[in-house]
Every structure is written in structure tokens, then in C-alpha cells.
XYZ file of C-alpha atoms in Angstrom:
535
model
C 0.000 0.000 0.000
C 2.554 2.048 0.645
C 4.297 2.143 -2.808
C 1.009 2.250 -4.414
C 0.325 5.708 -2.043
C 3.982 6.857 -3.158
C 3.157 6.005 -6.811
C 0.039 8.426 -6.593
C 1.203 10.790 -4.716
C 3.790 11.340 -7.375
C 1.602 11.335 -10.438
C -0.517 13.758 -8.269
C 2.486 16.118 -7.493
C 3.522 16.397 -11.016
C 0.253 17.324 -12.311
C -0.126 19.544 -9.874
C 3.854 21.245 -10.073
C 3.277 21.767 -13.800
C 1.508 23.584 -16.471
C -2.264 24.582 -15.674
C -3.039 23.677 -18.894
C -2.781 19.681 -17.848
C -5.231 20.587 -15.020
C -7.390 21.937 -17.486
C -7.372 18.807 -19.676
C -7.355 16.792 -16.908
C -11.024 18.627 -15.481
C -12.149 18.267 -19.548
C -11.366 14.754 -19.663
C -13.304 14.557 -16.175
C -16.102 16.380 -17.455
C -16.185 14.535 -21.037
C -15.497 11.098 -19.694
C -19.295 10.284 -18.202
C -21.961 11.368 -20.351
C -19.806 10.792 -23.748
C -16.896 8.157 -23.677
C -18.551 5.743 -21.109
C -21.810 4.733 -22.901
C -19.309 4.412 -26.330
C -17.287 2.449 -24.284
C -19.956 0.756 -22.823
C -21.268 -0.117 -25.841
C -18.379 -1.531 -27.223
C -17.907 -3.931 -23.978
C -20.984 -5.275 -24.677
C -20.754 -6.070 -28.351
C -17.238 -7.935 -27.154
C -18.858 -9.748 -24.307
C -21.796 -10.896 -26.936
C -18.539 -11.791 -29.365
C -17.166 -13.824 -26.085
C -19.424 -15.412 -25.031
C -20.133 -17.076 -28.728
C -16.557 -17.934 -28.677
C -16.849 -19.647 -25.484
C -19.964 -21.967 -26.451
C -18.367 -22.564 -29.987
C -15.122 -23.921 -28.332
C -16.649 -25.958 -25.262
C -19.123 -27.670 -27.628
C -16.516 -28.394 -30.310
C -14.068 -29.657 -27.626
C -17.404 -31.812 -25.810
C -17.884 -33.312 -28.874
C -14.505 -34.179 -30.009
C -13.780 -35.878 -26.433
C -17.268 -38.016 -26.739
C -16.222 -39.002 -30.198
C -12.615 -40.066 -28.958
C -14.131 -41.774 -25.750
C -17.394 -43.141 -27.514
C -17.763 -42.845 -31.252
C -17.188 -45.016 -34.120
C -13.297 -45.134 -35.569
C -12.653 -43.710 -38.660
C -12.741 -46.883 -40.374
C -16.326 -47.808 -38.816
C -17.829 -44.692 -40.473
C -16.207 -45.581 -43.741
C -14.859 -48.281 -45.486
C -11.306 -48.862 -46.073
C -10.384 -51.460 -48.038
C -5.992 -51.843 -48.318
C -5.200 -52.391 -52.139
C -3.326 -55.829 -53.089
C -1.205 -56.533 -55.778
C -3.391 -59.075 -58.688
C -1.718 -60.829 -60.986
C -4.147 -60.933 -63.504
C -5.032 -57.515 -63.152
C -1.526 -56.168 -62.218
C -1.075 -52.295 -61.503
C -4.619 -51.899 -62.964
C -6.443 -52.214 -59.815
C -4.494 -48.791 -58.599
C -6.237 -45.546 -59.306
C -4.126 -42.740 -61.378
C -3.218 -40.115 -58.855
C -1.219 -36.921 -59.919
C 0.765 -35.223 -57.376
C 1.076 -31.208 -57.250
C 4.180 -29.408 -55.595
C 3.594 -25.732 -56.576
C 6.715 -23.441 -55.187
C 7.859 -19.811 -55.463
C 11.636 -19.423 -55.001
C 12.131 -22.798 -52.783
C 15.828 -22.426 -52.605
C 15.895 -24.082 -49.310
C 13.329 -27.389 -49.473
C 12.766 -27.497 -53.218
C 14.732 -31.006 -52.541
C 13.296 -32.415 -49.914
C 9.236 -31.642 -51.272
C 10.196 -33.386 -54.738
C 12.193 -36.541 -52.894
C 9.234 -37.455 -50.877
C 6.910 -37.209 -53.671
C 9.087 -38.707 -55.856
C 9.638 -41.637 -52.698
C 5.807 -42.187 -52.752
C 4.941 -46.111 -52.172
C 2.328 -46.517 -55.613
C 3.448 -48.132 -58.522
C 5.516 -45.803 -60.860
C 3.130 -46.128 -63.738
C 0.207 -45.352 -61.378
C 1.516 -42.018 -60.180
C 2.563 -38.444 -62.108
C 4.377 -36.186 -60.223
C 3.991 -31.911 -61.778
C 6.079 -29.449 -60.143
C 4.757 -26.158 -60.457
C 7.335 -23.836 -60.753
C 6.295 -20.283 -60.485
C 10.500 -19.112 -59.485
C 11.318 -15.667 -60.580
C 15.235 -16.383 -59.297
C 16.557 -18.161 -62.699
C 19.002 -19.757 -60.699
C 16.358 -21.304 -58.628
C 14.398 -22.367 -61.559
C 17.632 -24.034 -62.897
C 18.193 -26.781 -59.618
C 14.464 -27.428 -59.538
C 14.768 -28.711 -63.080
C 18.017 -29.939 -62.936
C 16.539 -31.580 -59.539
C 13.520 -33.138 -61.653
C 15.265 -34.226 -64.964
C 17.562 -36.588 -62.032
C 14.527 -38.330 -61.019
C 13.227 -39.202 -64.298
C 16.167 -40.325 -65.322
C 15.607 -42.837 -62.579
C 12.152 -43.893 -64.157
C 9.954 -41.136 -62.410
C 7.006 -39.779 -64.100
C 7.834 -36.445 -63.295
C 7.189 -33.214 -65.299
C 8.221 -29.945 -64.356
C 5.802 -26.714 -65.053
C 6.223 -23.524 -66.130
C 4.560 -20.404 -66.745
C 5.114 -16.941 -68.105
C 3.100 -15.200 -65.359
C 2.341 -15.256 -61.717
C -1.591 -14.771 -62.329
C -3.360 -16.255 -59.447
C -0.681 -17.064 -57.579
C -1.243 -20.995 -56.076
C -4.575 -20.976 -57.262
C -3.495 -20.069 -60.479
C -0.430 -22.184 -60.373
C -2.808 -25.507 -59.812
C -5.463 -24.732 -62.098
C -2.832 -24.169 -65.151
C -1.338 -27.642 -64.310
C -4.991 -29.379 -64.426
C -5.179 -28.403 -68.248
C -2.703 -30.907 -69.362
C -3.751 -33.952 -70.919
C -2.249 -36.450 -68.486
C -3.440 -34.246 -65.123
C -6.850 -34.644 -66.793
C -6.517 -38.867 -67.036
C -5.748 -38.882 -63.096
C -8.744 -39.762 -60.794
C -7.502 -38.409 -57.710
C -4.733 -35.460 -57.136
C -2.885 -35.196 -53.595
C -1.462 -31.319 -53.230
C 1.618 -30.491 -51.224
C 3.438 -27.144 -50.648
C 6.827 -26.852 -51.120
C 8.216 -27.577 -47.780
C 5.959 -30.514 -47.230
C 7.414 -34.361 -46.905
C 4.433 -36.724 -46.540
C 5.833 -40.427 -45.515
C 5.690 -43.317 -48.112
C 2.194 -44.836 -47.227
C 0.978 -41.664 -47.385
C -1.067 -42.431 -50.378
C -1.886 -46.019 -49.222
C -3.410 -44.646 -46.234
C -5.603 -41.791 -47.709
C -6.811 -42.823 -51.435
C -8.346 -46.446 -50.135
C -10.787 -43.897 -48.277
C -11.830 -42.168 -51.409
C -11.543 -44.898 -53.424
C -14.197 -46.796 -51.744
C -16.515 -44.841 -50.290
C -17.903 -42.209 -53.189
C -19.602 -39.329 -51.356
C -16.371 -38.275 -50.027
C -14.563 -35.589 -52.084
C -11.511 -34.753 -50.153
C -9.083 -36.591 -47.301
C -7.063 -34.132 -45.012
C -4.136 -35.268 -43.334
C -2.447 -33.268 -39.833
C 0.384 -31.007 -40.243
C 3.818 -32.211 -38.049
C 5.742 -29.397 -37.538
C 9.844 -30.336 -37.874
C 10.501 -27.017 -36.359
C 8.672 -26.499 -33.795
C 11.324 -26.201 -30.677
C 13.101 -23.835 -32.834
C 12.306 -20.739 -30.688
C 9.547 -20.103 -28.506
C 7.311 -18.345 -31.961
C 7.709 -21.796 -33.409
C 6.211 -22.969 -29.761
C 3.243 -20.822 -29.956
C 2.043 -21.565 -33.558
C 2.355 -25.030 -32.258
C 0.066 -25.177 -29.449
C -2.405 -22.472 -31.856
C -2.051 -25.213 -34.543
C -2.488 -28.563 -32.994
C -5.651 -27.187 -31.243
C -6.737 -26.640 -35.138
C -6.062 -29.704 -35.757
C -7.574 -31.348 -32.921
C -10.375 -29.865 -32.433
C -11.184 -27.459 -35.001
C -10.661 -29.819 -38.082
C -11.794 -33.491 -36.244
C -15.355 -31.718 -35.055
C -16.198 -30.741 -38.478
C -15.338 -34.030 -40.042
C -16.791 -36.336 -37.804
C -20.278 -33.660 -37.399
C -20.417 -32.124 -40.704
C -18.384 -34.028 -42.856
C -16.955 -30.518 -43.769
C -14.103 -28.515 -42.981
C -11.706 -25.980 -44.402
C -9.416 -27.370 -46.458
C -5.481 -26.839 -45.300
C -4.281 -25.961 -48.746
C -1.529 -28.869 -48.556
C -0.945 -32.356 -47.230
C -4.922 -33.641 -49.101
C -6.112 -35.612 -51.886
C -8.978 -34.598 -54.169
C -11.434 -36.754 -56.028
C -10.783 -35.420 -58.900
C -14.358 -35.210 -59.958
C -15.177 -33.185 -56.791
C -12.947 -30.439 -57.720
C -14.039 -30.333 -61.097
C -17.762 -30.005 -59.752
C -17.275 -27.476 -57.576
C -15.376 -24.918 -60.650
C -11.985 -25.844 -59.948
C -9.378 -23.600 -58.588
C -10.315 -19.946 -58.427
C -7.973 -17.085 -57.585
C -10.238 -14.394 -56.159
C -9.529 -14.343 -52.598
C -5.644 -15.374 -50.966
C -7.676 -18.603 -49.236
C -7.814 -20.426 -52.399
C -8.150 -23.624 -50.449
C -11.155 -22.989 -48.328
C -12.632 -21.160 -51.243
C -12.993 -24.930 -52.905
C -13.740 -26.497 -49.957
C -16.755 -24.456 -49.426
C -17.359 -25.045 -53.372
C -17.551 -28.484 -52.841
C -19.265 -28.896 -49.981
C -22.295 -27.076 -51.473
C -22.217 -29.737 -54.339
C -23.075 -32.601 -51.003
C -19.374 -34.064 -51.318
C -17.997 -34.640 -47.987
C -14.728 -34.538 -46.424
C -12.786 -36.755 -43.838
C -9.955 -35.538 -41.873
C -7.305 -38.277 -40.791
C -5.227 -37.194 -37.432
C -3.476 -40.143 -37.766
C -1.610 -39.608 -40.563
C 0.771 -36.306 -40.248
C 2.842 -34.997 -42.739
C 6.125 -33.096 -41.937
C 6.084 -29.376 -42.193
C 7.642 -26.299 -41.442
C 6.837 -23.648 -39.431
C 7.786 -19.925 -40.005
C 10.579 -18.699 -37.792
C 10.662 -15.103 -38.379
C 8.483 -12.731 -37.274
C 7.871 -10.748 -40.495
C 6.808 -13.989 -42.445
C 4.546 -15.158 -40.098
C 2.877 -12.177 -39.976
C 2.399 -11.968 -43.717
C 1.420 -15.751 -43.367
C -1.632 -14.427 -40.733
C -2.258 -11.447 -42.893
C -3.739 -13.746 -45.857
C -5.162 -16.688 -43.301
C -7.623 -13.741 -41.718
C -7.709 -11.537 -44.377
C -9.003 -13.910 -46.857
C -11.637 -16.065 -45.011
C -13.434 -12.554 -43.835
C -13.498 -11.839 -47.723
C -14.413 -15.029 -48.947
C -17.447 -15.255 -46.430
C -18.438 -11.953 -47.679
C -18.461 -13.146 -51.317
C -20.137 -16.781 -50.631
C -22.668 -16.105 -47.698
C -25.941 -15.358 -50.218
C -24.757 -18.745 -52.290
C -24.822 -20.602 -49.332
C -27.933 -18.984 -47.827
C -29.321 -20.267 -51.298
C -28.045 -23.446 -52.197
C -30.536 -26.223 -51.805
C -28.285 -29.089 -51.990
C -27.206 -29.359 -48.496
C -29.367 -29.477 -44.931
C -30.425 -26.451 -43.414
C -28.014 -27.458 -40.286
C -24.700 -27.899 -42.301
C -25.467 -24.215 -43.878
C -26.091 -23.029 -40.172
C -22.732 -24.636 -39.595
C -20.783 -23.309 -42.073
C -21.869 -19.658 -42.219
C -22.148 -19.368 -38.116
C -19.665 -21.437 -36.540
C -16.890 -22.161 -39.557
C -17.000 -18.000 -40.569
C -18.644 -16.089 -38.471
C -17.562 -16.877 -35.194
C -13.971 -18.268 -36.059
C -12.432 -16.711 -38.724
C -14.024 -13.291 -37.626
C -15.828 -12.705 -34.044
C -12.504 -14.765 -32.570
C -9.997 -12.536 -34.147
C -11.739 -9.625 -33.409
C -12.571 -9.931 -30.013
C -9.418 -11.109 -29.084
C -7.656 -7.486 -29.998
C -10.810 -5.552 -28.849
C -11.795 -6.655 -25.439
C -8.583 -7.517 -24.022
C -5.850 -4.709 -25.823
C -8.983 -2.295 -26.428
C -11.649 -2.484 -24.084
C -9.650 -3.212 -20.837
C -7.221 -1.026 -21.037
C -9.416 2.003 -21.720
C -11.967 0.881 -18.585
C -8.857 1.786 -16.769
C -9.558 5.481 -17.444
C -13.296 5.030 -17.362
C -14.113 3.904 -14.513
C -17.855 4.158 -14.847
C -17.446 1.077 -16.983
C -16.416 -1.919 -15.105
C -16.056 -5.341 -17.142
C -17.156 -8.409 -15.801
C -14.910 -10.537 -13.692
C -16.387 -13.866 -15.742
C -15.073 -12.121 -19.497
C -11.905 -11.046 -17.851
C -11.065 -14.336 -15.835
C -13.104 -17.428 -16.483
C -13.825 -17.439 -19.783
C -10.232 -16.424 -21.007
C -9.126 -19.095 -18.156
C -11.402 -22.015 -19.764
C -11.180 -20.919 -23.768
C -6.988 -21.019 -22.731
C -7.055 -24.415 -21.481
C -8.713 -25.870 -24.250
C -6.367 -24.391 -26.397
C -3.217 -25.678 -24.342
C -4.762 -29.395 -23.958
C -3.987 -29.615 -27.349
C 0.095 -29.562 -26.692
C 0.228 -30.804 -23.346
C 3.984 -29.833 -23.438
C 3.795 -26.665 -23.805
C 1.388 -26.299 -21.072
C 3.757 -24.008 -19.057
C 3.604 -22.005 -21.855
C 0.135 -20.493 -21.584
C 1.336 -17.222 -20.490
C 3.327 -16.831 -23.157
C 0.847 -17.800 -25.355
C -1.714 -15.342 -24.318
C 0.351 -12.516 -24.689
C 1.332 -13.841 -27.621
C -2.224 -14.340 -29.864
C -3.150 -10.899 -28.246
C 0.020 -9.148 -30.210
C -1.371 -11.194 -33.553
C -4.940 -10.287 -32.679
C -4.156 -6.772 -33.679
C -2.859 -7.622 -37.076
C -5.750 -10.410 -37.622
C -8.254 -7.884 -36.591
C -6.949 -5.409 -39.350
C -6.719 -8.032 -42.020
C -10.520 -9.432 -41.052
C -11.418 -5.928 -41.487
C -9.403 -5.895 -44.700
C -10.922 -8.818 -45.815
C -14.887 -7.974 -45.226
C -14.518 -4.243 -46.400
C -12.596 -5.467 -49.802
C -10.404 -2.742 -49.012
C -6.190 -2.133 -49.678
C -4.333 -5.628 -49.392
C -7.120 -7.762 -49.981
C -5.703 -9.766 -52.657
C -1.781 -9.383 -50.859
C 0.076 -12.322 -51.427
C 3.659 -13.013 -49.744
C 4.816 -16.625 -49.835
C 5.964 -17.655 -46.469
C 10.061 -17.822 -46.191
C 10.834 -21.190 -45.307
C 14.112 -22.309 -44.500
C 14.287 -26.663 -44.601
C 17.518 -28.318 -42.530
C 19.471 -24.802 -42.537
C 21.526 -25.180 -39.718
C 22.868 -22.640 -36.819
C 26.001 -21.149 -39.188
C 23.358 -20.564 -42.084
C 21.423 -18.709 -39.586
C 24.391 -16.530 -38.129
C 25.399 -15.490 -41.915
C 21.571 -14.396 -42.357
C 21.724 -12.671 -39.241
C 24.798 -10.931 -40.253
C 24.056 -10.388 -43.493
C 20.802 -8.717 -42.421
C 22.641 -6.675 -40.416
C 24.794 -5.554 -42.999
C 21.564 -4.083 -44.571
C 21.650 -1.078 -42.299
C 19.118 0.500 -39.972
C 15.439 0.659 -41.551
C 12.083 1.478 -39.362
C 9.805 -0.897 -41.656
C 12.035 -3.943 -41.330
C 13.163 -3.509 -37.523
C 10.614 -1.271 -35.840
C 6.880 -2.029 -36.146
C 5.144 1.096 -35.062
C 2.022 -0.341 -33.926
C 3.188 -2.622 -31.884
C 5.035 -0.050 -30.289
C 2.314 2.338 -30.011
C -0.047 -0.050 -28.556
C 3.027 -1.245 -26.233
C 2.932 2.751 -25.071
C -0.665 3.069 -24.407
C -0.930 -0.271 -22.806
C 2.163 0.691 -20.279
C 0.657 3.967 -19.624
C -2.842 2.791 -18.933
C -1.081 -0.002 -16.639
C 0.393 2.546 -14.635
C -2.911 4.897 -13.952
C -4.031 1.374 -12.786
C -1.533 0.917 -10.508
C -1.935 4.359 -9.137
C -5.907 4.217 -8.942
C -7.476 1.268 -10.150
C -8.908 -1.493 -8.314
C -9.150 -4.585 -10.168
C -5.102 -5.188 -11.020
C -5.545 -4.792 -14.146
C -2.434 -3.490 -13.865
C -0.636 -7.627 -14.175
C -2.072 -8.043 -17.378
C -1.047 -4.837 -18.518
C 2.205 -4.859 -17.915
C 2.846 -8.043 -19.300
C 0.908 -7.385 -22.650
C 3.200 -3.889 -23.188
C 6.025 -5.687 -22.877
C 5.077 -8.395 -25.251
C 3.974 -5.705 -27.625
C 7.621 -3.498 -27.045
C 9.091 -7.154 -27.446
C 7.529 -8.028 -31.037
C 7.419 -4.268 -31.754
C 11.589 -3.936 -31.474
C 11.532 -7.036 -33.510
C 13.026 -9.233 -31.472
C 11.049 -12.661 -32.112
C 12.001 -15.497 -33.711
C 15.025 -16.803 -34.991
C 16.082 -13.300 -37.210
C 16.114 -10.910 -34.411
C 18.141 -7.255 -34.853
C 21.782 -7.355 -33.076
C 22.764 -5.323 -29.993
């Protein structure tokens, strides 16, 4: 009490010791505060506790009915048949379906080798399988080693072919759909996708296309992410425990209820005649991915995800390519619901409850309400209750509900369960740029089509990092590479407001203050991940 009486009695002293004119604001602000901020304010905390307390059902009932169906529902192979596929003499390879396998890459200096030798180490026999890299390099150099790269493994009997084009258009999306117009993409039945830095195990396809093959409302099979990198520095950490909860939860709920999901862009196979259905690959948002899904899903075709099989992956490491990564994962779901919401209001060819489903629980409250009351009620709404104090937030939307909605999250990656701090402060920092980019994304406005491909680095070890780091260094002093002003802003107000708390408030907000400015001066002086600036 005593420091908190010194603390005061200081901030008190040194308004009153200097200029009148901070009196006078001071008796404005007083004046100005009740009978026009606090019912804005007010307002605002309401609209976020609405927005909470829809996150909080969503997530308990997608977690209650992921833990019945682990505890008491039917296996994956009880709800659909699975039949292995054995070699015939008579018949020979014949009995396999065609599959074509798509690698599209930008620039993959780093894991161009390591995508193409898994594909290329696929267990399906050779005449069975076509491999297409899509190639969309601008580095000639680049473009160079991944055809050098593909002419060695046809020379070992691969049916590999290695794509061009003369323009970027589209990006992925437009990457994939120019690779479907050749003849012998066309002849292929089903088509597995993987990104660049992607290494799915040799079964892979033995494990996913008996699932398609024998059951034929299903139109897509999604296999789990494993992330290689994940200890790599505590970043790496975080998008683990945000990803495996995706994975989970997020993705096994909406198979086993709905028998739809979002697609993950990578590590699936297509029925071929699914995509085709649904109007193939279209570039208009940056989700191209979950824009088909969505497609197909309104044609009836349903989708199983498989957390049993997991695919090796990498996660971004620096901070300025994972936040271009979350730029286009918020930014383009809140567009694409904009543009699909009346055709799925419309369509008649799936039940009333699956539209409920995907409009309310897959868009609206997770790829928009969670990102935006994330930033708003807990970097927004909080901190500025501090100076109103005719406003008081609930004690349930500022400690049980964050409390229950974080364990969830953690149960996912029980290791990392010390972590939860961290990880709070963590998705609050990201909120801010995920609420932007929603807001980007539903408004149509600057950035909406913005499309970075993520920096990925494969097996580069520790000296590979130190040159980067030292090259980057090298590159001199500049504010939009090592600075990020809003963080830094926000890290001001948030400090500021944490010590009026400290010095008048009653609730301690103060804790949570603190700890979010400094994780906004952390990320805001750059220093996260593995390419941080040097001392």
C-alpha cells in the first residue's frame, strides 16, 4: 500500500507542479469522460462480451464433442470403409487408381529437394503415379536446380514433369489450375497437393486414397500437419500449441459432425471429380483452399480428416513472415465469407443445419468474431476501462472465460502447457494484425488480394542462420524492417494505462497490462524469432 500511495502521490504532485493547462485537460477529460466516452465504451464492452461469449460456447461444444467421439464414437474406419489395395496378378497395376501429385513453389531455394524426394519416394506403382512441379521461381538460378533436380529423377524412371509459366496470375490458385489443363493431369482420378516444404511419408497415399476410393460421397481426405521445427524458438512454440488445437479440435469436429471442414491448402487428396464439380481452382480471394472447400461442400461431397496420418512441415521462424502468413489466413476467409454467404444462404443441396454450420460457426464466429474480439476486449476495451471507470467489465469475461477458452487451447500440446502465459500474450500481439486483415478482408479494401509466400528455410543449420543474421545486419538500420510502429504504439498506451491502474485502479488490471506492453515493445523492437536485430 505504501508504494502504491507513493506512486500516486507522485503522479498527483507532477500534475499539480506543472503547467495549468494539464489541469485543465485533466477537469475536460473529467467532465467529457461520463456522459460521452462511457456509454461508447460501454457499448463496445458489450458487443465484445456478446462476441465472447459465442466464442466460449463454440469452443466448449466443439471440444465436448470431439472428447465423446474419442471416448465413444465409431473409428474412422467404422464410419467408412477402407479397403488396403493388393497386388493381382491378372489384373496387375490396374487395380491402382491414377493419382497426380502437385508441388507448386515460389523461389524454394531451401526445401525445393526435400518436397520433390518425398513425392518422388511415394509407395504406388511408378506407372500409377505423375508427379507436376509447379514452378512459379522468378530467381533463374532457382528455376535451374528445380529442373536440374527433376530431370535426375526421371532419369531414374519417375514420371515427373516440371511446369512452367510466363506469369504469376493467381498465384497458387493459379499455379494448380494451369497444371490441371494438361492432358495427363486430366486422365488422373484423384490429385494429392503439397506445398513446397511438405514431406508426406511413403504410405501416405496407401493410407488416404483407399478412403476415397471406396466410399464415393467423399470428395476430399485431409491429413495433420507435423511441424519439424517447432522447438526452434519459442514463436515456433506458440504456432504449435495455436495449430495442434486446429487440428484437434477445429478440423476433427467438423469431419466427424459435418463431414466438412476448411481445407489446409496442402498435405490432401482430391477426387478429382469433386474439384471439377465445384469450378476448380479460383484465384479471387488469398484462401484459395477454403474457397474450394466451401465449393464443394455445397455440391453434397464430404470430407474426412485423418489425425493419424501427419505430414512433416515447417513452421515460419521469423516474425515478419509469419505475420504476412496471418495477414492472408484472416484476411481472406473474412473476404471469402463476404463473397459466398448469399450462395450458401441459397443453395438447396445441403441441410439447413450444415449451412447453419458453415456460415455461423466455420466464418462467423472463427475466422471473424474470434480474431476480433481477441484485440478488442482484451488490448482495447480493458485497457481504456482503466480510465473510465464508470465502466467496469465483468470478472467472468476477464477471468473465467479467457481461463477455460486457454485451457482448451493448451490441452492440445500438453507440453507446452507451461507455456500459456506466453501464449496469451502472444495471440493478443497477432490479434491486432488479424483484426486489421478481417477488417481488410470484409470491407474489400487495400491488401485484400496481398500475397507473400511464407520464407521457409528446410535443414538450414545454426552457421546458415548466423550469416543471415549478419548479413541482415549488414543491410543497415530501416524502421519498416526492424521497428513495427504499432506494436510499439499499442506497447505505449498499454504501459501507460497499466500505470494509472496501478496508481488508482482497483481490479489489477495493472498484471495483465504490464505483461501485454512488454510483449507488444518485445515483437514491436523485432526481437522474435530466430532473425532478431543485433545489440
Amino acid at each position: 500500500m505504501l508504494r502504491l500511495s507513493t506512486f500516486k502521490n507522485v503522479l498527483e504532485s507532477f500534475i499539480a507542479g506543472g503547467d495549468d493547462i494539464i489541469v485543465y485537460i485533466m477537469e475536460i477529460w473529467t467532465q467529457f469522460r461520463g456522459p460521452v466516452v462511457a456509454p461508447l465504451l460501454r457499448i463496445l464492452m458489450y458487443i465484445s462480451l456478446a462476441m465472447s461469449i459465442m466464442l466460449f460456447i463454440e469452443k466448449v461444444y466443439m471440444s465436448l464433442v470431439v472428447g465423446h467421439n474419442y471416448l465413444f464414437g465409431r473409428k474412422t474406419e467404422k464410419r467408412y470403409k477402407w479397403v488396403e489395395f493388393k497386388n493381382d496378378v491378372e489384373l496387375g497395376n490396374s487395380i491402382y487408381p491414377l493419382v497426380l501429385i502437385q508441388i507448386p513453389m515460389f523461389n524454394e531455394r531451401e526445401v525445393y529437394q526435400l518436397s520433390i524426394g518425398a513425392a518422388c519416394g511415394l509407395s504406388w506403382p511408378t506407372d500409377r503415379i505423375v508427379i507436376q512441379v509447379l514452378d512459379d521461381s522468378t530467381d533463374p538460378i532457382i528455376k535451374d536446380m528445380v529442373e536440374m533436380e527433376c530431370q535426375k529423377w526421371a532419369s531414374k524412371g519417375t514420371n515427373i514433369h516440371y511446369q512452367v509459366r510466363d506469369n504469376r496470375k493467381g498465384y497458387k490458385a493459379g499455379a494448380l489450375k494451369e497444371g490441371l489443363k494438361h492432358q495427363y493431369a486430366n486422365e488422373c482420378e484423384y490429385v494429392a497437393i503439397f506445398d513446397a516444404d511438405f514431406q508426406p511419408e511413403s504410405d501416405f497415399l496407401r493410407k488416404t486414397i483407399p478412403f476415397l476410393h471406396h466410399n464415393s460421397q467423399l470428395g476430399l481426405v485431409q491429413a495433420r500437419w507435423k511441424f519439424v521445427n517447432s522447438d526452434e524458438c519459442l514463436m515456433t512454440r506458440m504456432q504449435e500449441m495455436s495449430l495442434n488445437y486446429h487440428f484437434k479440435v477445429e478440423q476433427e469436429f467438423g469431419s466427424s459432425s459435418h463431414a466438412f471442414f476448411g481445407f489446409n491448402g496442402t498435405a490432401g487428396v482430391w477426387r478429382m471429380a469433386a474439384l471439377n464439380e465445384a469450378g476448380g481452382w479460383k484465384d479471387r480471394t488469398t484462401v484459395e483452399d477454403m474457397d474450394l472447400a466451401v465449393r464443394a461442400s455445397l455440391k453434397g461431397w464430404k470430407f474426412l480428416y485423418l489425425g493419424s496420418i501427419k505430414v512433416k512441415n515447417e513452421l515460419p521462424s521469423v516474425f515478419k513472415a509469419y505475420r504476412y502468413q496471418q495477414h492472408r489466413w484472416s484476411c481472406g476467409p473474412a473476404n471469402l465469407f463476404r463473397k459466398m454467404v448469399y450462395d450458401i444462404i441459397i443453395n438447396d443441396k445441403v441441410a439447413l443445419l450444415k449451412k447453419l454450420h458453415v456460415i455461423y460457426s466455420f466464418f462467423f464466429v472463427r475466422k471473424i468474431v474470434a480474431h476480433i474480439v481477441t484485440f478488442v476486449l482484451y488490448c482495447v476495451v480493458i485497457p481504456a476501462s482503466v480510465w473510465v471507470p464508470e465502466v467496469e467489465v465483468p470478472i467472468w469475461a476477464t477471468i473465467y472465460i479467457p481461463t477455460i477458452i486457454t485451457i482448451l487451447n493448451a490441452l492440445g500440446t500438453p507440453r507446452s502447457f507451461y507455456l500459456v502465459v506466453f501464449w496469451i500474450v502472444f495471440e493478443n500481439v497477432m490479434a491486432l494484425h488479424r483484426t486489421k486483415a478481417t477488417f481488410i478482408g470484409l470491407l474489400e479494401t487495400q491488401r485484400v488480394n496481398e500475397w507473400v509466400v511464407t520464407e521457409k528455410h528446410g535443414d538450414a543449420s545454426k552457421a546458415k542462420l548466423a550469416t543471415s543474421q549478419r548479413r541482415h545486419s549488414r543491410l543497415g538500420f530501416k524502421i519498416s524492417e526492424r521497428l513495427l510502429l504499432l506494436e510499439l504504439c499499442m506497447a505505449v498506451i498499454l504501459f501507460v494505462s497499466g500505470c494509472y491502474d496501478l496508481a488508482y485502479g482497483k481490479y489489477y488490471y495493472y498484471i495483465y497490462l504490464y505483461l501485454q506492453a512488454i510483449a507488444f515493445f518485445i515483437m514491436g523492437l523485432g526481437y522474435v524469432g530466430t532473425l532478431v536485430p543485433n545489440s
